[in-house]
Each structure stands twice: as C-alpha cells, then as structure tokens.
mmCIF file of C-alpha atoms in Angstrom:
data_model
loop_
_atom_site.group_PDB
_atom_site.id
_atom_site.type_symbol
_atom_site.label_atom_id
_atom_site.label_comp_id
_atom_site.label_asym_id
_atom_site.label_seq_id
_atom_site.Cartn_x
_atom_site.Cartn_y
_atom_site.Cartn_z
ATOM 1 C CA MET A 1 -55.504 -15.389 -61.070
ATOM 2 C CA ALA A 2 -53.468 -17.440 -63.541
ATOM 3 C CA GLU A 3 -53.046 -16.137 -66.787
ATOM 4 C CA THR A 4 -54.234 -18.415 -69.575
ATOM 5 C CA PRO A 5 -52.452 -18.936 -73.042
ATOM 6 C CA ARG A 6 -52.939 -16.639 -75.757
ATOM 7 C CA THR A 7 -54.715 -18.332 -78.677
ATOM 8 C CA SER A 8 -56.714 -15.519 -80.368
ATOM 9 C CA SER A 9 -56.729 -14.999 -84.346
ATOM 10 C CA SER A 10 -54.420 -12.101 -83.856
ATOM 11 C CA ALA A 11 -51.488 -14.210 -82.494
ATOM 12 C CA PRO A 12 -52.132 -17.643 -84.690
ATOM 13 C CA PRO A 13 -49.901 -20.510 -83.576
ATOM 14 C CA ASP A 14 -46.765 -21.210 -85.679
ATOM 15 C CA THR A 15 -47.097 -23.127 -89.069
ATOM 16 C CA PRO A 16 -47.928 -26.656 -87.702
ATOM 17 C CA PRO A 17 -45.716 -29.703 -89.004
ATOM 18 C CA SER A 18 -47.284 -31.504 -91.987
ATOM 19 C CA GLY A 19 -46.183 -34.928 -92.321
ATOM 20 C CA ALA A 20 -42.424 -32.537 -90.870
ATOM 21 C CA THR A 21 -41.857 -34.597 -88.091
ATOM 22 C CA GLY A 22 -40.546 -37.831 -89.490
ATOM 23 C CA SER A 23 -37.383 -39.231 -89.349
ATOM 24 C CA PRO A 24 -35.651 -41.965 -91.085
ATOM 25 C CA ASP A 25 -36.971 -44.922 -88.769
ATOM 26 C CA GLY A 26 -40.601 -43.365 -88.578
ATOM 27 C CA ASP A 27 -40.024 -43.192 -84.626
ATOM 28 C CA PRO A 28 -38.751 -39.244 -83.690
ATOM 29 C CA ALA A 29 -39.775 -39.827 -79.979
ATOM 30 C CA GLY A 30 -38.096 -42.901 -79.941
ATOM 31 C CA ARG A 31 -34.786 -41.126 -81.303
ATOM 32 C CA LEU A 32 -35.185 -38.638 -78.820
ATOM 33 C CA ARG A 33 -35.716 -40.874 -75.514
ATOM 34 C CA THR A 34 -32.516 -42.817 -76.533
ATOM 35 C CA LEU A 35 -30.551 -39.282 -76.481
ATOM 36 C CA SER A 36 -32.108 -38.637 -73.694
ATOM 37 C CA ASP A 37 -31.285 -42.466 -72.253
ATOM 38 C CA GLU A 38 -27.419 -41.910 -72.890
ATOM 39 C CA LEU A 39 -27.480 -38.598 -71.428
ATOM 40 C CA VAL A 40 -28.603 -39.547 -68.215
ATOM 41 C CA GLU A 41 -26.344 -42.606 -68.317
ATOM 42 C CA LEU A 42 -23.190 -40.383 -68.927
ATOM 43 C CA ARG A 43 -24.193 -37.604 -66.492
ATOM 44 C CA SER A 44 -24.410 -40.764 -63.962
ATOM 45 C CA THR A 45 -21.043 -41.623 -64.884
ATOM 46 C CA LEU A 46 -19.607 -38.476 -64.862
ATOM 47 C CA GLU A 47 -20.977 -37.523 -61.310
ATOM 48 C CA LYS A 48 -18.959 -40.679 -59.996
ATOM 49 C CA GLY A 49 -15.365 -38.254 -60.575
ATOM 50 C CA GLY A 50 -12.987 -40.819 -60.903
ATOM 51 C CA GLY A 51 -14.743 -43.666 -59.687
ATOM 52 C CA GLU A 52 -15.442 -45.570 -56.892
ATOM 53 C CA ARG A 53 -12.220 -46.737 -56.157
ATOM 54 C CA ARG A 54 -10.948 -43.074 -55.324
ATOM 55 C CA ILE A 55 -14.043 -42.219 -54.000
ATOM 56 C CA GLN A 56 -13.291 -45.214 -51.271
ATOM 57 C CA ARG A 57 -10.063 -43.710 -50.711
ATOM 58 C CA GLN A 58 -11.473 -40.243 -50.171
ATOM 59 C CA HIS A 59 -13.918 -41.798 -47.442
ATOM 60 C CA ASP A 60 -11.074 -43.603 -46.109
ATOM 61 C CA GLN A 61 -8.835 -40.427 -45.607
ATOM 62 C CA GLY A 62 -12.268 -39.199 -43.200
ATOM 63 C CA LYS A 63 -13.051 -36.788 -46.122
ATOM 64 C CA LEU A 64 -16.373 -36.267 -47.829
ATOM 65 C CA THR A 65 -16.267 -36.426 -52.064
ATOM 66 C CA ALA A 66 -16.720 -33.030 -53.923
ATOM 67 C CA ARG A 67 -21.097 -33.803 -54.341
ATOM 68 C CA GLU A 68 -21.350 -35.160 -50.757
ATOM 69 C CA ARG A 69 -20.332 -32.012 -49.354
ATOM 70 C CA GLY A 70 -22.405 -29.923 -52.060
ATOM 71 C CA ALA A 71 -25.270 -31.846 -50.462
ATOM 72 C CA THR A 72 -24.641 -32.036 -47.061
ATOM 73 C CA LEU A 73 -24.152 -27.840 -47.578
ATOM 74 C CA LEU A 74 -26.877 -27.314 -49.151
ATOM 75 C CA ASP A 75 -30.765 -27.284 -47.693
ATOM 76 C CA ASP A 76 -32.554 -30.665 -48.063
ATOM 77 C CA ASP A 77 -34.900 -29.247 -50.303
ATOM 78 C CA SER A 78 -32.872 -26.995 -52.719
ATOM 79 C CA SER A 79 -32.473 -27.954 -56.136
ATOM 80 C CA PHE A 80 -28.396 -27.813 -57.534
ATOM 81 C CA ALA A 81 -27.862 -25.998 -61.263
ATOM 82 C CA GLU A 82 -24.896 -27.687 -61.856
ATOM 83 C CA VAL A 83 -23.062 -25.545 -64.458
ATOM 84 C CA GLY A 84 -20.392 -27.356 -66.983
ATOM 85 C CA LEU A 85 -20.753 -31.084 -65.776
ATOM 86 C CA LEU A 86 -20.291 -32.044 -69.625
ATOM 87 C CA VAL A 87 -17.301 -29.736 -69.431
ATOM 88 C CA ALA A 88 -13.396 -31.985 -70.710
ATOM 89 C CA HIS A 89 -15.627 -35.536 -70.204
ATOM 90 C CA ASP A 90 -14.689 -36.246 -73.454
ATOM 91 C CA LEU A 91 -10.954 -34.660 -73.516
ATOM 92 C CA TYR A 92 -7.598 -36.194 -71.675
ATOM 93 C CA ASP A 93 -8.856 -39.689 -72.365
ATOM 94 C CA GLY A 94 -11.587 -39.654 -70.152
ATOM 95 C CA LYS A 95 -9.439 -38.733 -67.154
ATOM 96 C CA ALA A 96 -10.832 -35.357 -66.241
ATOM 97 C CA PRO A 97 -14.100 -35.708 -65.871
ATOM 98 C CA GLY A 98 -16.110 -32.042 -65.009
ATOM 99 C CA ALA A 99 -12.358 -30.797 -65.321
ATOM 100 C CA GLY A 100 -12.334 -31.808 -61.677
ATOM 101 C CA VAL A 101 -14.578 -29.275 -60.609
ATOM 102 C CA VAL A 102 -18.205 -29.391 -59.473
ATOM 103 C CA THR A 103 -19.819 -25.754 -59.850
ATOM 104 C CA GLY A 104 -23.716 -24.536 -59.598
ATOM 105 C CA VAL A 105 -26.087 -22.570 -57.457
ATOM 106 C CA GLY A 106 -28.321 -24.182 -54.658
ATOM 107 C CA ARG A 107 -29.986 -22.455 -51.407
ATOM 108 C CA VAL A 108 -28.392 -22.280 -47.822
ATOM 109 C CA HIS A 109 -31.220 -21.395 -45.232
ATOM 110 C CA GLY A 110 -32.925 -20.148 -48.418
ATOM 111 C CA ARG A 111 -30.518 -18.148 -49.565
ATOM 112 C CA GLU A 112 -29.349 -18.595 -53.209
ATOM 113 C CA VAL A 113 -25.261 -19.414 -53.243
ATOM 114 C CA VAL A 114 -22.552 -20.731 -55.570
ATOM 115 C CA VAL A 115 -20.812 -23.094 -54.951
ATOM 116 C CA VAL A 116 -17.206 -24.000 -56.378
ATOM 117 C CA ALA A 117 -16.202 -27.646 -55.165
ATOM 118 C CA ASN A 118 -12.853 -29.721 -56.222
ATOM 119 C CA ASP A 119 -13.351 -33.015 -56.901
ATOM 120 C CA ALA A 120 -10.718 -34.673 -55.413
ATOM 121 C CA THR A 121 -11.382 -38.194 -56.921
ATOM 122 C CA VAL A 122 -10.335 -36.603 -60.121
ATOM 123 C CA LYS A 123 -6.557 -36.151 -60.327
ATOM 124 C CA ALA A 124 -6.452 -34.888 -56.566
ATOM 125 C CA GLY A 125 -8.749 -32.160 -57.574
ATOM 126 C CA SER A 126 -5.722 -30.200 -59.530
ATOM 127 C CA TRP A 127 -6.780 -27.992 -62.053
ATOM 128 C CA TRP A 128 -7.356 -28.428 -65.298
ATOM 129 C CA PRO A 129 -6.986 -25.890 -68.598
ATOM 130 C CA GLU A 130 -11.073 -26.027 -68.590
ATOM 131 C CA THR A 131 -11.271 -25.830 -64.383
ATOM 132 C CA ILE A 132 -10.203 -22.206 -65.075
ATOM 133 C CA THR A 133 -13.050 -21.847 -67.933
ATOM 134 C CA LYS A 134 -15.320 -23.474 -64.873
ATOM 135 C CA ILE A 135 -14.303 -21.287 -61.811
ATOM 136 C CA LEU A 136 -14.391 -17.749 -63.707
ATOM 137 C CA ARG A 137 -17.757 -18.750 -65.325
ATOM 138 C CA ALA A 138 -19.169 -19.623 -61.348
ATOM 139 C CA GLN A 139 -17.627 -16.357 -59.887
ATOM 140 C CA GLU A 140 -19.633 -14.251 -63.228
ATOM 141 C CA ILE A 141 -22.330 -15.970 -61.844
ATOM 142 C CA ALA A 142 -22.213 -14.787 -58.432
ATOM 143 C CA MET A 143 -20.934 -11.251 -59.312
ATOM 144 C CA ARG A 144 -23.887 -10.647 -62.198
ATOM 145 C CA CYS A 145 -26.575 -12.022 -59.898
ATOM 146 C CA ARG A 146 -24.903 -10.468 -56.610
ATOM 147 C CA ILE A 147 -25.274 -13.917 -54.682
ATOM 148 C CA PRO A 148 -22.261 -15.499 -52.291
ATOM 149 C CA ILE A 149 -19.952 -17.617 -53.791
ATOM 150 C CA LEU A 150 -18.862 -20.742 -51.206
ATOM 151 C CA TYR A 151 -15.430 -22.753 -52.282
ATOM 152 C CA LEU A 152 -15.106 -25.889 -51.068
ATOM 153 C CA VAL A 153 -11.279 -26.534 -51.430
ATOM 154 C CA ASP A 154 -9.393 -29.990 -51.842
ATOM 155 C CA SER A 155 -6.973 -29.230 -54.460
ATOM 156 C CA ALA A 156 -3.485 -30.296 -55.511
ATOM 157 C CA GLY A 157 -3.185 -27.219 -57.440
ATOM 158 C CA VAL A 158 -2.424 -27.043 -61.233
ATOM 159 C CA ASN A 159 -1.787 -30.045 -62.923
ATOM 160 C CA LEU A 160 1.540 -29.566 -64.652
ATOM 161 C CA PRO A 161 1.909 -31.387 -67.372
ATOM 162 C CA TYR A 162 -1.154 -28.926 -68.733
ATOM 163 C CA GLN A 163 -0.137 -25.533 -67.275
ATOM 164 C CA GLY A 164 0.900 -24.091 -70.164
ATOM 165 C CA GLY A 165 -3.223 -23.639 -70.892
ATOM 166 C CA VAL A 166 -3.763 -22.559 -67.262
ATOM 167 C CA PHE A 167 -2.112 -19.423 -66.935
ATOM 168 C CA PRO A 168 -1.593 -17.612 -70.136
ATOM 169 C CA GLY A 169 -3.812 -15.570 -71.613
ATOM 170 C CA GLN A 170 -6.502 -12.844 -70.099
ATOM 171 C CA TYR A 171 -8.960 -15.636 -69.019
ATOM 172 C CA GLY A 172 -6.137 -17.910 -67.518
ATOM 173 C CA ALA A 173 -6.017 -18.678 -63.658
ATOM 174 C CA ALA A 174 -5.152 -15.367 -62.405
ATOM 175 C CA ARG A 175 -7.919 -13.804 -63.824
ATOM 176 C CA ILE A 176 -9.682 -15.892 -60.732
ATOM 177 C CA PHE A 177 -7.568 -14.131 -58.336
ATOM 178 C CA TYR A 178 -8.482 -11.028 -60.049
ATOM 179 C CA TYR A 179 -12.287 -11.685 -59.759
ATOM 180 C CA ASN A 180 -11.422 -12.322 -55.734
ATOM 181 C CA SER A 181 -10.064 -8.811 -55.490
ATOM 182 C CA ILE A 182 -13.150 -7.335 -57.420
ATOM 183 C CA MET A 183 -15.815 -9.338 -55.474
ATOM 184 C CA ARG A 184 -14.129 -7.979 -52.287
ATOM 185 C CA ARG A 185 -13.426 -4.961 -52.295
ATOM 186 C CA TYR A 186 -15.926 -3.677 -55.139
ATOM 187 C CA LEU A 187 -18.272 -5.533 -55.526
ATOM 188 C CA ARG A 188 -19.000 -6.632 -51.951
ATOM 189 C CA VAL A 189 -19.953 -10.032 -52.787
ATOM 190 C CA PRO A 190 -19.409 -12.341 -49.842
ATOM 191 C CA GLN A 191 -16.683 -15.113 -50.428
ATOM 192 C CA PHE A 192 -15.969 -17.938 -47.800
ATOM 193 C CA SER A 193 -13.794 -20.458 -48.365
ATOM 194 C CA ALA A 194 -13.711 -24.072 -46.648
ATOM 195 C CA VAL A 195 -10.311 -25.853 -47.159
ATOM 196 C CA MET A 196 -11.096 -29.316 -46.195
ATOM 197 C CA GLY A 197 -8.053 -30.865 -48.012
ATOM 198 C CA PRO A 198 -4.677 -29.771 -49.856
ATOM 199 C CA CYS A 199 -4.418 -26.053 -51.253
ATOM 200 C CA ILE A 200 -1.275 -25.662 -52.501
ATOM 201 C CA ALA A 201 0.873 -23.204 -55.028
ATOM 202 C CA GLY A 202 -1.353 -20.842 -56.482
ATOM 203 C CA GLY A 203 -4.721 -22.423 -55.798
ATOM 204 C CA ALA A 204 -3.524 -20.747 -52.129
ATOM 205 C CA TYR A 205 -4.513 -17.012 -53.223
ATOM 206 C CA LEU A 206 -8.169 -18.258 -53.755
ATOM 207 C CA PRO A 207 -9.147 -19.008 -49.879
ATOM 208 C CA ALA A 208 -6.770 -16.190 -49.015
ATOM 209 C CA LEU A 209 -8.849 -13.607 -50.863
ATOM 210 C CA SER A 210 -11.957 -14.728 -49.382
ATOM 211 C CA ASP A 211 -14.079 -12.886 -46.439
ATOM 212 C CA SER A 212 -13.468 -16.209 -44.142
ATOM 213 C CA ILE A 213 -11.667 -19.275 -44.772
ATOM 214 C CA ILE A 214 -12.751 -22.717 -42.292
ATOM 215 C CA MET A 215 -9.672 -24.737 -41.563
ATOM 216 C CA VAL A 216 -10.401 -28.668 -41.256
ATOM 217 C CA GLU A 217 -7.755 -30.060 -38.350
ATOM 218 C CA GLY A 218 -5.499 -32.777 -39.717
ATOM 219 C CA THR A 219 -6.367 -32.799 -43.375
ATOM 220 C CA SER A 220 -6.106 -29.348 -44.344
ATOM 221 C CA PHE A 221 -2.958 -27.782 -45.398
ATOM 222 C CA MET A 222 -2.949 -24.531 -47.488
ATOM 223 C CA GLY A 223 0.421 -22.908 -48.692
ATOM 224 C CA LEU A 224 2.687 -22.193 -51.891
ATOM 225 C CA GLY A 225 4.506 -25.552 -51.295
ATOM 226 C CA GLY A 226 4.702 -28.528 -49.371
ATOM 227 C CA PRO A 227 7.026 -30.463 -47.562
ATOM 228 C CA ASN A 228 8.872 -31.607 -50.359
ATOM 229 C CA LEU A 229 9.552 -28.732 -51.488
ATOM 230 C CA VAL A 230 10.776 -27.165 -48.586
ATOM 231 C CA LYS A 231 13.406 -29.855 -48.311
ATOM 232 C CA GLY A 232 14.381 -30.002 -51.867
ATOM 233 C CA ALA A 233 14.885 -26.028 -51.500
ATOM 234 C CA THR A 234 16.481 -25.804 -47.982
ATOM 235 C CA GLY A 235 17.191 -29.309 -46.786
ATOM 236 C CA GLN A 236 15.022 -28.881 -43.919
ATOM 237 C CA VAL A 237 12.283 -31.944 -43.038
ATOM 238 C CA VAL A 238 8.654 -30.484 -41.610
ATOM 239 C CA GLU A 239 5.247 -32.056 -41.434
ATOM 240 C CA SER A 240 2.736 -30.470 -43.535
ATOM 241 C CA GLU A 241 0.643 -29.812 -39.997
ATOM 242 C CA GLU A 242 3.399 -27.667 -38.555
ATOM 243 C CA LEU A 243 4.149 -26.065 -42.057
ATOM 244 C CA GLY A 244 0.524 -24.831 -43.576
ATOM 245 C CA GLY A 245 -1.976 -27.162 -41.292
ATOM 246 C CA ALA A 246 -5.365 -25.611 -39.397
ATOM 247 C CA ARG A 247 -3.636 -24.720 -36.144
ATOM 248 C CA VAL A 248 -0.510 -22.918 -37.673
ATOM 249 C CA HIS A 249 -2.790 -20.742 -40.106
ATOM 250 C CA THR A 250 -5.524 -19.900 -37.097
ATOM 251 C CA GLU A 251 -2.892 -19.100 -34.306
ATOM 252 C CA VAL A 252 0.117 -18.341 -36.037
ATOM 253 C CA SER A 253 -0.031 -16.297 -39.302
ATOM 254 C CA GLY A 254 -3.595 -15.884 -39.478
ATOM 255 C CA VAL A 255 -4.648 -16.325 -42.683
ATOM 256 C CA ALA A 256 -7.207 -18.833 -41.296
ATOM 257 C CA HIS A 257 -10.157 -17.421 -39.215
ATOM 258 C CA TYR A 258 -11.985 -20.775 -38.174
ATOM 259 C CA ARG A 259 -10.955 -24.375 -37.220
ATOM 260 C CA VAL A 260 -13.038 -27.292 -37.113
ATOM 261 C CA PRO A 261 -12.433 -30.791 -36.566
ATOM 262 C CA ASP A 262 -13.835 -32.676 -39.607
ATOM 263 C CA ASP A 263 -15.940 -31.871 -42.912
ATOM 264 C CA GLU A 264 -19.385 -32.096 -41.420
ATOM 265 C CA ALA A 265 -18.542 -29.871 -39.295
ATOM 266 C CA CYS A 266 -17.083 -27.589 -41.392
ATOM 267 C CA LEU A 267 -19.651 -27.541 -43.372
ATOM 268 C CA ALA A 268 -21.894 -26.679 -40.695
ATOM 269 C CA LYS A 269 -19.760 -23.625 -40.114
ATOM 270 C CA LEU A 270 -20.111 -22.619 -43.578
ATOM 271 C CA ARG A 271 -23.755 -22.587 -43.342
ATOM 272 C CA GLU A 272 -23.875 -20.837 -40.107
ATOM 273 C CA LEU A 273 -21.331 -18.138 -41.930
ATOM 274 C CA VAL A 274 -24.174 -18.135 -44.549
ATOM 275 C CA ARG A 275 -27.065 -17.396 -42.010
ATOM 276 C CA GLU A 276 -25.882 -14.712 -40.895
ATOM 277 C CA LEU A 277 -25.530 -12.626 -43.634
ATOM 278 C CA PRO A 278 -27.263 -9.940 -44.172
ATOM 279 C CA VAL A 279 -30.699 -10.113 -46.837
ATOM 280 C CA PRO A 280 -29.521 -6.951 -49.567
ATOM 281 C CA ASP A 281 -32.114 -5.185 -50.558
ATOM 282 C CA THR A 282 -32.131 -6.497 -53.912
ATOM 283 C CA ALA A 283 -32.386 -10.120 -53.396
ATOM 284 C CA LEU A 284 -35.271 -11.774 -54.885
ATOM 285 C CA ALA A 285 -37.767 -13.580 -52.525
ATOM 286 C CA VAL A 286 -38.033 -17.530 -52.944
ATOM 287 C CA PRO A 287 -41.637 -17.950 -54.352
ATOM 288 C CA ALA A 288 -44.077 -21.017 -53.175
ATOM 289 C CA GLU A 289 -44.216 -23.516 -55.647
ATOM 290 C CA GLY A 290 -46.130 -23.112 -58.810
ATOM 291 C CA PRO A 291 -49.049 -25.400 -60.241
ATOM 292 C CA PRO A 292 -47.628 -27.595 -62.993
ATOM 293 C CA PRO A 293 -47.432 -26.971 -66.944
ATOM 294 C CA ALA A 294 -50.236 -27.622 -68.720
ATOM 295 C CA ARG A 295 -48.947 -30.565 -71.038
ATOM 296 C CA ASP A 296 -46.766 -33.579 -69.414
ATOM 297 C CA PRO A 297 -43.154 -32.346 -70.088
ATOM 298 C CA GLU A 298 -42.987 -35.931 -71.662
ATOM 299 C CA ASP A 299 -44.995 -34.639 -74.317
ATOM 300 C CA LEU A 300 -41.832 -32.726 -75.397
ATOM 301 C CA PHE A 301 -40.572 -36.328 -76.925
ATOM 302 C CA ASP A 302 -43.475 -36.377 -79.230
ATOM 303 C CA LEU A 303 -43.398 -32.548 -80.341
ATOM 304 C CA LEU A 304 -39.927 -32.290 -81.244
ATOM 305 C CA PRO A 305 -38.646 -33.653 -84.512
ATOM 306 C CA ASP A 306 -35.980 -36.026 -85.255
ATOM 307 C CA ASP A 307 -35.123 -33.482 -87.299
ATOM 308 C CA HIS A 308 -34.072 -30.062 -85.930
ATOM 309 C CA ARG A 309 -34.627 -28.391 -89.426
ATOM 310 C CA GLN A 310 -38.527 -29.362 -89.728
ATOM 311 C CA PRO A 311 -41.136 -27.124 -88.048
ATOM 312 C CA TYR A 312 -43.067 -27.476 -84.903
ATOM 313 C CA ASP A 313 -45.367 -25.851 -83.008
ATOM 314 C CA MET A 314 -43.596 -23.594 -79.904
ATOM 315 C CA ARG A 315 -46.259 -22.820 -78.349
ATOM 316 C CA GLU A 316 -47.399 -26.409 -77.477
ATOM 317 C CA VAL A 317 -43.050 -26.902 -76.379
ATOM 318 C CA LEU A 318 -43.746 -24.061 -74.071
ATOM 319 C CA GLY A 319 -47.119 -25.750 -72.595
ATOM 320 C CA CYS A 320 -44.731 -28.279 -71.320
ATOM 321 C CA ILE A 321 -42.621 -25.805 -69.098
ATOM 322 C CA LEU A 322 -44.261 -23.135 -68.378
ATOM 323 C CA ASP A 323 -46.715 -22.948 -64.863
ATOM 324 C CA GLN A 324 -50.455 -24.196 -66.380
ATOM 325 C CA GLY A 325 -48.870 -23.476 -70.188
ATOM 326 C CA ALA A 326 -49.711 -19.347 -69.204
ATOM 327 C CA LEU A 327 -48.010 -17.280 -71.558
ATOM 328 C CA ASP A 328 -48.334 -13.440 -71.778
ATOM 329 C CA GLU A 329 -47.601 -12.653 -75.186
ATOM 330 C CA PHE A 330 -45.807 -9.180 -75.754
ATOM 331 C CA GLN A 331 -46.407 -7.604 -78.884
ATOM 332 C CA ALA A 332 -48.130 -10.684 -80.112
ATOM 333 C CA ASP A 333 -49.005 -8.849 -83.457
ATOM 334 C CA ARG A 334 -45.390 -7.658 -84.381
ATOM 335 C CA ALA A 335 -42.550 -9.387 -85.709
ATOM 336 C CA ARG A 336 -44.172 -12.990 -84.879
ATOM 337 C CA GLU A 337 -41.323 -15.132 -85.894
ATOM 338 C CA MET A 338 -40.367 -13.983 -82.849
ATOM 339 C CA ILE A 339 -42.218 -15.265 -79.706
ATOM 340 C CA CYS A 340 -41.746 -12.871 -76.304
ATOM 341 C CA GLY A 341 -43.673 -12.995 -73.523
ATOM 342 C CA THR A 342 -43.993 -13.086 -69.759
ATOM 343 C CA GLY A 343 -44.925 -16.827 -67.773
ATOM 344 C CA HIS A 344 -44.287 -18.709 -64.366
ATOM 345 C CA ILE A 345 -41.728 -21.600 -63.925
ATOM 346 C CA ASP A 346 -42.042 -23.409 -60.201
ATOM 347 C CA GLY A 347 -43.937 -20.297 -59.470
ATOM 348 C CA VAL A 348 -41.052 -18.069 -60.347
ATOM 349 C CA PRO A 349 -41.752 -15.179 -62.749
ATOM 350 C CA VAL A 350 -39.303 -15.594 -65.910
ATOM 351 C CA GLY A 351 -39.488 -13.853 -69.468
ATOM 352 C CA ILE A 352 -39.641 -15.985 -72.104
ATOM 353 C CA ILE A 353 -37.676 -15.276 -75.598
ATOM 354 C CA THR A 354 -38.319 -17.894 -78.617
ATOM 355 C CA ASN A 355 -38.195 -18.725 -82.300
ATOM 356 C CA ALA A 356 -41.105 -19.614 -84.253
ATOM 357 C CA ARG A 357 -40.709 -22.736 -85.993
ATOM 358 C CA GLY A 358 -41.150 -22.493 -89.644
ATOM 359 C CA LEU A 359 -42.930 -20.633 -92.277
ATOM 360 C CA VAL A 360 -44.928 -17.839 -90.303
ATOM 361 C CA GLN A 361 -47.798 -16.254 -92.198
ATOM 362 C CA ASP A 362 -48.396 -11.951 -92.386
ATOM 363 C CA PRO A 363 -51.867 -11.562 -91.604
ATOM 364 C CA ARG A 364 -52.552 -8.815 -93.506
ATOM 365 C CA GLY A 365 -51.420 -10.361 -96.951
ATOM 366 C CA GLY A 366 -47.776 -9.090 -96.635
ATOM 367 C CA ARG A 367 -44.413 -11.218 -97.356
ATOM 368 C CA PRO A 368 -44.075 -14.163 -95.070
ATOM 369 C CA THR A 369 -41.200 -14.618 -92.223
ATOM 370 C CA PHE A 370 -39.456 -17.802 -91.196
ATOM 371 C CA GLY A 371 -39.067 -18.540 -87.748
ATOM 372 C CA GLY A 372 -35.176 -19.164 -86.375
ATOM 373 C CA ILE A 373 -34.166 -15.676 -88.278
ATOM 374 C CA VAL A 374 -33.699 -12.505 -86.923
ATOM 375 C CA TYR A 375 -35.180 -9.634 -88.752
ATOM 376 C CA THR A 376 -35.331 -5.997 -88.079
ATOM 377 C CA GLU A 377 -38.501 -5.990 -86.639
ATOM 378 C CA SER A 378 -38.065 -8.412 -84.449
ATOM 379 C CA ALA A 379 -34.595 -7.518 -83.346
ATOM 380 C CA GLU A 380 -35.870 -4.209 -82.275
ATOM 381 C CA LYS A 381 -39.241 -6.158 -80.135
ATOM 382 C CA VAL A 382 -36.741 -8.410 -78.557
ATOM 383 C CA ALA A 383 -34.384 -5.755 -77.733
ATOM 384 C CA PHE A 384 -37.435 -3.911 -76.111
ATOM 385 C CA PHE A 385 -38.787 -6.596 -74.274
ATOM 386 C CA ILE A 386 -35.114 -7.560 -72.696
ATOM 387 C CA ASP A 387 -34.813 -4.203 -71.587
ATOM 388 C CA THR A 388 -38.165 -4.358 -69.979
ATOM 389 C CA MET A 389 -37.265 -7.758 -68.524
ATOM 390 C CA ASN A 390 -34.139 -6.414 -66.975
ATOM 391 C CA ARG A 391 -36.033 -3.221 -65.184
ATOM 392 C CA GLN A 392 -38.154 -5.610 -63.397
ATOM 393 C CA ARG A 393 -35.224 -8.222 -62.503
ATOM 394 C CA ARG A 394 -37.151 -11.027 -64.026
ATOM 395 C CA PRO A 395 -34.983 -13.613 -65.466
ATOM 396 C CA LEU A 396 -34.817 -14.403 -69.089
ATOM 397 C CA LEU A 397 -35.535 -18.007 -70.405
ATOM 398 C CA PHE A 398 -33.669 -18.675 -73.834
ATOM 399 C CA VAL A 399 -35.725 -21.540 -75.894
ATOM 400 C CA GLN A 400 -33.732 -21.128 -79.323
#
C-alpha cells in the first residue's frame, strides 16, 4: 500500500515563499528553463565527442564509437547513469569533451555494471589528467557497490604534453592499477576488458589486470610500445598485428583470453561473460517500475526560485520526485530544519535527506531555526538516519 505524504500539524511544511520567488525579470521559471535548455544543448554537443568527422573516421575503421558500444552492450531497456559528462569540457580550448572517456552505470542481463569506455574520437582516446579522475571514480563506484566493471578499451595511451598532470600524486594514473589489484585480489569485484582498438604503454596494464580480456582481430593492439618505438629502439620493422595483435595475445603470450572478429561480436561476448557471473547474496533486486510522482516534474521550474537564497517548499519539490509524492518522514518533530525520510523512485526504495528552506518555526515557542544550517540536533538526526539506511542497504538521495 502506497504511503501518503505526511501533512499533519506536527510536521508543518516549510515556511512558504512570500513574494520571494521573484527574479529581476519577474519570470523565475523562464530563467530556469533557459538554463535547462542550455544544459541539454551542451550535453548534446559533448555526447558527439570529437565531432561528426571523427565519428565517421571511427566507422571507416570498422569500429563503433564509445557511446555506440555502450548502447550495444547494455540491455535495451537499461538506462545509463553517466558520471562526469561535463568534466574538462571547458578546458584545453574545448578539445577534451568528457576528458575522452565515457563512464557510468547501466544494466547487462538485468545486472548493474559500471562501464568505462575510451572515446577514440577525442584525441584518439588518450588520457588527459581529468581522465584519471573519471576512471578512478568509476572504479570506486564498482568497489563500493560490489558490481562488475567493464572496460571498453580504445586508447592511444597518455596524452604526452599533459603527462605531468597524469602520473604524479596519490591519485595519479598508478592508482588505477592499484584499484585493479584491490578488486581482483581482495574485493573479488569482476573486471572484464574488451580491447577494440589500441591499448598502448601504461594503459595496457588496465586490461592486463582484469579477470578476462577480449580482443578484436585486425583492429586491437595491446603493448607497451608500438611498431614505431620498436623500430626506433632496435631498428627492427614489425607490424602491429604480429607485435601485439589479438592473435599474438591469445595464441602466444596468453595475456588475452578471447579473440573475436568485430566490435559487435566483442560486445556480445562481454554480455555473455556478465550473464555467466554468479549472483551474489548481497545483490539488490531490480523492482518493477513504480507509480509516477504526485506532481509533474516540469513543476520544478515553477517551484524553484530564480534566486537560490530565497525560501521555497521542499516537500513540494519532493512531490515532483518521489513515487506518488509519498514521503514517510523520520523524526518529523525533531530538528525540523533537516528533513529525513523514506520513499520510492521508480519503485526503488530510497532514503531522502534534505534541508528545509527558509525560517522554520519551533511549535513549542522556542527560537526558530534556518533551513540550510546544520545544528547539533539536526546533525544527530541525520547521522542516525544515515546509519539506519546503511543497515537496510537503501540508497540515499541528498537534495541540498
């Protein structure tokens, strides 16, 4: 039975706006819609990676793009929660959209997986300093959630002019390989690599430390140095395929485990490997789709003020997010400036932590508090709630 929003006098809504939502032009919703449209346009541009010309070049080589690979890999009905699309988009004169890597969470055969896909349309998929940050973040998600991580490799290695920002420090490129080892040796988090293009220099360690490696015949290469480096160092002329191609690594070196003819077959094999994984006891069931929110999400444009410093009703905002707008509030009578509770989003049970907006009156006649400020009582309330949600293994949504 669906829960209903708590509206009793013991849990009054936040102080409603009183003329506070006005903006200089008198149209806060219009301003927010403009910002939203700009974000949608920016996303559309960034999702094209290096642009149409480089996408066509990828196709001419018989390869799919990073996003096409991701779409082929994931279930048809799977969403893709991308992480870090805007990273580095305003750096390097706009030459590094997404830092040349696509990272996020989706589903394969109904099972949640983390995907890390090099975007070869952006500087041949080379690693920028921000690429390291995105890959590490993806690995941390896989480790914390104990879900498989899939690497779709097509990279020319480190972007040498920026290598000074790639290697140094505790969170430099070497930490990627440290996480590889931790997942493989201690956490037992499945790691599969699909090498569908070049995989050169230090970047070759990443698939080499995975549980299984798939290589595409004719287009993939894996090695610490390419033919040009070999020629420069030894004078020997050798082709890429015989130096580090799919056949060499599956028949001679034994580094790779499966050889396939093209990208489509590679991704099909990757799906097969995920399907054959045993389901851990800790896996969360994927629920059926839940009922819609109580309010149209488009109402958020009218509920949120143009000036973020102005008050608004946070419970009305949650009504646009939660299934049927139903919030079962936790400790509703204590520390009212912080709102904690449980609900569902698309059928998934979640815990919600948010702060009230504006002045919050004390029903006992005490001193009012302000939403957005963490007091001693609110800190205790939130800490206990987080601990409870952790024991119940519920994901947390922070609306700040």
